[in-house]
Amino acid sequence: MAGPRRKRHKVQNTLKASVTFEGAGLHSGQPARMVLKPAAADHGIRFKRTDIALGNSVIPARWDYVERTALCTRLVNAAGVSVSTVEHVMAALAGCGVHNALIEIDGPEVPILDGSSALFVRGIMQKGVRRLSAPVQVLQVLKEVSVEKDGAKATIMPCDRLMIEFHIDFAEQAIGRQSKTLDLRNGAFARELCDSRTFCRRADVEAMQANGLALGGVPGENAVVFDGEEVESGEGLRHSDEPVRHKMLDALGDLALAGAPLMGRYIGERAGHALTNTLLRALFATPGAVRLVECDAAMVARLPGQGLVWGEIPAAIRKVA
Ligand SMILES: [Zn+2]
């Protein structure tokens, strides 16, 4: 006996048109020109190094291509071709509901711009997203999985939507303890998280630069620097809890490397890029912890970025230079 035919919801998205970003990388200090291009259904998000002529220059934006680096997320393919600091553009694509894009870049690191995802969100939403005739597959979390390292913890558990919860606790009085939980449905990322900038402690800056990192960092321009009660941030903080919001932005960018939108509740406790990647590896290694399902109408309505329109982008971000 044939049951009623299930209606398929063909809501994969890509960009309506290419959008270009230019600037130096935070860690390498090297300039790059990056072009986000529309791509076909089921292409996913992939980077292509246009400055590399020989061999395979395509790098899929996926968890199993992540090189274990502490301070940013670097993807590297089998040929050793890499792209660094992908997390803020990945968060913007996920937060705007873009499932397919080819990201051409002529250097080793994604431009840091203002240290947040605001300019990526603005650029993507100015061009708009285009619907493709293919259903969205999501990764539904079925079991709780947790990883811990050096007093930090990252957990993912079943939930009918993507929720991100984050807790940080810094000795710097200007940061202190901060906690926030957000339901990522619709345009929550654009409204609540996308303009929160990269931050670090003054004590970390010299240590990073001695190790050849943060060479493109300009306090107050592309990173907020905290020193005890002092805050070097240019315009002042964009949110009183800007640091925890940035950690949530990073978490979305790193979770976007799962390969499909995740339906689950992520909890980060002082977690960073490496631990979130370890969590994804643990999730996929745990039998029965996650399954790929095709979105029905109710699930589609809960996807991050679904239904987001230009008018919903905060005015300050629409105008940002
Ligand atoms: Zn970040």
XYZ file of C-alpha atoms and ligand atoms in Angstrom:
322
model
C 0.000 0.000 0.000
C 1.490 3.284 -1.068
C 1.503 6.027 1.535
C 0.935 9.698 0.734
C 3.741 11.113 -1.357
C 6.048 13.131 0.818
C 6.484 16.685 -0.355
C 10.141 17.501 -0.859
C 11.323 20.906 0.263
C 13.889 22.074 -2.221
C 15.537 24.889 -0.353
C 19.282 24.565 -0.843
C 20.737 28.002 -1.373
C 23.678 29.629 -3.057
C 24.665 33.242 -3.733
C 22.820 35.255 -6.364
C 26.121 36.752 -7.562
C 29.832 36.783 -6.722
C 31.042 38.993 -3.910
C 34.657 40.092 -3.374
C 36.586 40.889 -0.177
C 40.145 42.138 0.066
C 42.506 42.590 2.973
C 45.311 41.194 5.111
C 45.118 37.996 7.129
C 45.182 38.304 10.918
C 47.989 35.830 11.528
C 50.097 35.918 8.342
C 49.587 39.642 7.696
C 49.493 38.687 3.998
C 46.998 40.414 1.703
C 44.487 38.345 -0.243
C 41.602 38.861 -2.615
C 38.734 36.478 -1.909
C 35.731 35.958 -4.193
C 32.635 34.090 -2.978
C 31.016 32.565 -6.080
C 27.654 30.866 -6.630
C 27.812 27.054 -6.873
C 25.434 24.242 -7.875
C 23.332 22.159 -5.492
C 25.292 19.606 -3.414
C 28.595 21.353 -4.176
C 28.928 22.454 -0.549
C 31.456 25.106 0.467
C 34.925 24.747 -1.054
C 37.959 26.980 -1.169
C 40.205 27.248 -4.235
C 43.673 28.783 -4.051
C 43.933 30.707 -7.343
C 47.608 31.581 -6.727
C 48.594 27.905 -6.890
C 48.914 26.673 -10.457
C 50.177 23.130 -9.964
C 48.311 20.216 -8.430
C 45.076 20.198 -6.493
C 44.255 23.699 -5.247
C 40.695 22.919 -4.067
C 40.131 22.522 -0.328
C 36.703 21.355 0.894
C 35.433 23.298 3.927
C 35.016 20.188 6.034
C 36.013 19.042 9.530
C 38.276 16.261 8.233
C 40.420 18.837 6.369
C 41.103 20.849 9.526
C 44.727 21.009 10.589
C 45.076 21.079 14.361
C 46.089 24.646 15.061
C 45.263 26.427 18.285
C 44.417 30.007 17.347
C 42.513 29.799 14.090
C 40.963 27.173 11.846
C 43.212 26.143 8.956
C 42.067 23.759 6.225
C 44.627 21.706 4.305
C 44.146 19.236 1.446
C 46.106 16.072 0.620
C 48.471 18.080 -1.612
C 49.379 20.260 1.384
C 47.554 23.323 0.001
C 45.971 25.283 2.844
C 43.787 28.249 3.731
C 43.771 29.787 7.211
C 41.290 31.574 9.447
C 38.205 30.320 7.620
C 35.905 30.521 10.661
C 34.437 34.029 10.253
C 33.460 33.614 6.589
C 32.142 30.103 7.334
C 29.988 31.542 10.139
C 28.638 34.220 7.779
C 27.701 31.669 5.108
C 26.028 29.380 7.674
C 24.282 32.295 9.378
C 22.899 33.562 6.053
C 21.765 30.060 5.023
C 24.188 29.663 2.095
C 24.811 25.955 1.531
C 26.846 26.086 -1.686
C 29.696 28.403 -2.694
C 33.116 28.292 -4.310
C 35.506 30.601 -2.467
C 38.431 31.629 -4.658
C 41.345 33.147 -2.774
C 44.758 34.244 -4.040
C 46.624 33.975 -0.739
C 47.059 31.718 2.295
C 44.644 33.403 4.699
C 41.088 34.816 4.661
C 41.101 38.645 5.097
C 40.370 39.544 8.720
C 38.545 42.800 7.755
C 37.150 44.261 10.998
C 37.711 41.037 12.975
C 34.041 39.995 12.838
C 31.671 38.480 10.243
C 29.715 41.713 9.694
C 31.260 42.618 6.333
C 30.859 39.070 5.032
C 27.181 39.087 6.069
C 26.668 42.480 4.497
C 28.347 41.435 1.248
C 26.391 38.156 1.019
C 23.030 39.754 1.826
C 23.602 42.726 -0.499
C 23.843 40.261 -3.387
C 21.177 38.024 -1.896
C 20.773 34.237 -1.813
C 19.315 32.149 -4.612
C 17.271 29.001 -4.110
C 18.401 25.839 -5.886
C 16.126 22.972 -6.783
C 17.428 20.455 -4.255
C 16.457 19.440 -0.729
C 18.654 20.278 2.272
C 20.166 17.414 4.210
C 20.841 18.148 7.869
C 22.894 16.358 10.487
C 20.562 15.434 13.314
C 22.361 14.820 16.601
C 20.970 11.700 18.330
C 23.351 11.234 21.271
C 25.188 13.572 23.597
C 28.921 13.732 22.888
C 31.430 15.677 24.968
C 35.158 16.382 24.790
C 37.413 18.060 27.336
C 40.941 19.408 27.375
C 42.883 21.601 29.812
C 39.789 22.794 31.709
C 37.829 23.499 28.517
C 34.808 21.491 27.425
C 32.659 21.207 24.299
C 29.399 19.256 24.150
C 26.774 18.560 21.517
C 23.385 17.070 22.367
C 20.089 16.373 20.612
C 17.908 19.412 19.838
C 15.347 20.087 17.081
C 17.272 23.192 15.948
C 20.794 24.575 16.211
C 21.364 26.167 19.608
C 24.709 27.605 20.701
C 25.488 28.118 24.377
C 28.829 29.528 25.488
C 30.546 30.281 28.784
C 33.865 32.088 29.233
C 35.763 33.090 32.359
C 38.798 35.392 32.073
C 40.959 36.941 34.807
C 40.829 40.285 32.913
C 38.216 42.350 34.753
C 36.997 43.847 31.486
C 35.991 40.357 30.280
C 35.322 38.318 33.441
C 32.582 35.709 33.273
C 30.198 35.842 30.331
C 27.480 33.387 29.259
C 25.011 33.472 26.402
C 22.618 31.052 24.691
C 21.136 31.628 21.252
C 18.636 29.835 19.018
C 20.188 30.187 15.534
C 16.883 30.084 13.623
C 16.198 32.631 10.924
C 18.498 35.661 11.089
C 19.587 35.347 14.735
C 23.245 35.190 13.696
C 23.026 38.436 11.694
C 21.112 40.216 14.448
C 23.001 39.000 17.504
C 26.464 37.692 16.698
C 27.910 38.699 13.332
C 29.432 42.060 14.365
C 31.292 40.773 17.446
C 35.032 41.019 16.906
C 38.083 38.862 17.519
C 39.618 39.580 20.900
C 42.701 38.705 22.858
C 44.585 39.664 25.990
C 47.460 42.141 25.832
C 49.691 39.466 27.392
C 48.913 37.157 24.457
C 49.765 39.647 21.705
C 53.545 39.658 22.218
C 53.651 35.900 22.725
C 51.715 35.361 19.474
C 53.881 37.760 17.493
C 57.040 36.110 18.823
C 55.627 32.873 17.363
C 54.917 34.503 13.991
C 51.177 34.843 14.643
C 48.815 37.850 14.756
C 51.236 39.687 12.402
C 48.270 41.412 10.720
C 46.596 42.279 14.025
C 45.869 45.980 14.628
C 44.339 46.573 18.088
C 41.119 48.544 17.798
C 40.972 47.974 14.031
C 40.603 44.240 13.567
C 40.826 42.945 17.133
C 39.762 44.067 20.578
C 42.631 43.870 23.070
C 41.930 43.493 26.799
C 44.476 44.429 29.464
C 43.120 44.176 33.013
C 40.381 46.783 33.145
C 41.563 48.453 29.927
C 39.926 47.845 26.559
C 41.579 48.836 23.280
C 38.735 48.643 20.809
C 38.682 51.736 18.605
C 35.006 52.599 18.654
C 34.309 51.012 22.076
C 32.697 47.626 22.582
C 29.876 46.796 20.173
C 28.135 44.742 22.893
C 28.890 44.653 26.628
C 29.415 40.896 26.183
C 31.183 41.116 22.806
C 33.805 38.436 23.731
C 31.311 35.633 24.435
C 29.356 36.601 21.301
C 32.572 36.294 19.261
C 33.205 32.842 20.761
C 29.693 31.857 19.607
C 30.448 33.248 16.134
C 33.627 31.151 16.035
C 31.671 28.091 17.204
C 29.131 28.518 14.390
C 31.973 28.843 11.863
C 33.676 25.713 13.164
C 30.405 23.740 13.362
C 29.668 24.785 9.756
C 32.551 22.467 8.826
C 30.324 19.483 9.721
C 29.463 19.326 5.996
C 25.712 19.994 6.460
C 23.684 22.160 8.857
C 23.691 20.656 12.362
C 20.527 20.187 14.381
C 21.746 20.010 17.958
C 22.647 22.035 21.025
C 26.316 22.988 21.262
C 27.720 24.003 24.640
C 31.182 25.552 24.779
C 32.867 26.107 28.142
C 36.085 28.052 27.507
C 36.325 26.019 24.292
C 38.321 27.086 21.226
C 38.679 26.121 17.580
C 40.705 22.965 18.178
C 38.281 21.607 20.784
C 35.209 22.250 18.603
C 36.938 20.339 15.796
C 37.766 17.519 18.246
C 34.064 17.477 19.151
C 33.029 17.051 15.499
C 35.553 14.232 15.109
C 34.155 12.559 18.255
C 30.564 13.037 17.055
C 31.269 11.311 13.733
C 33.297 8.579 15.459
C 30.517 7.695 17.945
C 28.202 5.016 16.487
C 24.610 6.239 16.208
C 25.386 9.755 17.467
C 24.366 11.577 14.288
C 22.389 10.867 11.131
C 21.819 12.674 7.857
C 18.134 13.423 7.201
C 16.282 15.372 4.538
C 14.551 18.482 5.889
C 10.772 18.525 6.053
C 8.817 21.812 6.156
C 9.077 22.163 9.937
C 12.840 21.557 9.902
C 13.346 23.964 6.998
C 11.717 26.727 9.067
C 14.301 26.110 11.813
C 17.395 26.309 9.589
C 19.829 29.155 10.339
C 19.454 31.947 7.806
C 16.191 30.604 6.391
C 14.004 33.588 5.493
C 16.664 36.150 6.420
C 16.183 39.348 4.415
C 18.322 42.467 3.947
C 15.995 44.593 6.097
C 16.682 42.323 9.068
C 20.402 43.077 9.051
C 21.077 45.633 11.822
C 21.350 49.142 10.363
C 24.877 49.614 11.754
C 26.048 46.578 9.750
C 24.263 47.625 6.562
C 26.140 50.936 6.752
C 29.499 49.637 8.046
C 32.392 51.009 5.943
Zn 37.195 34.400 15.668
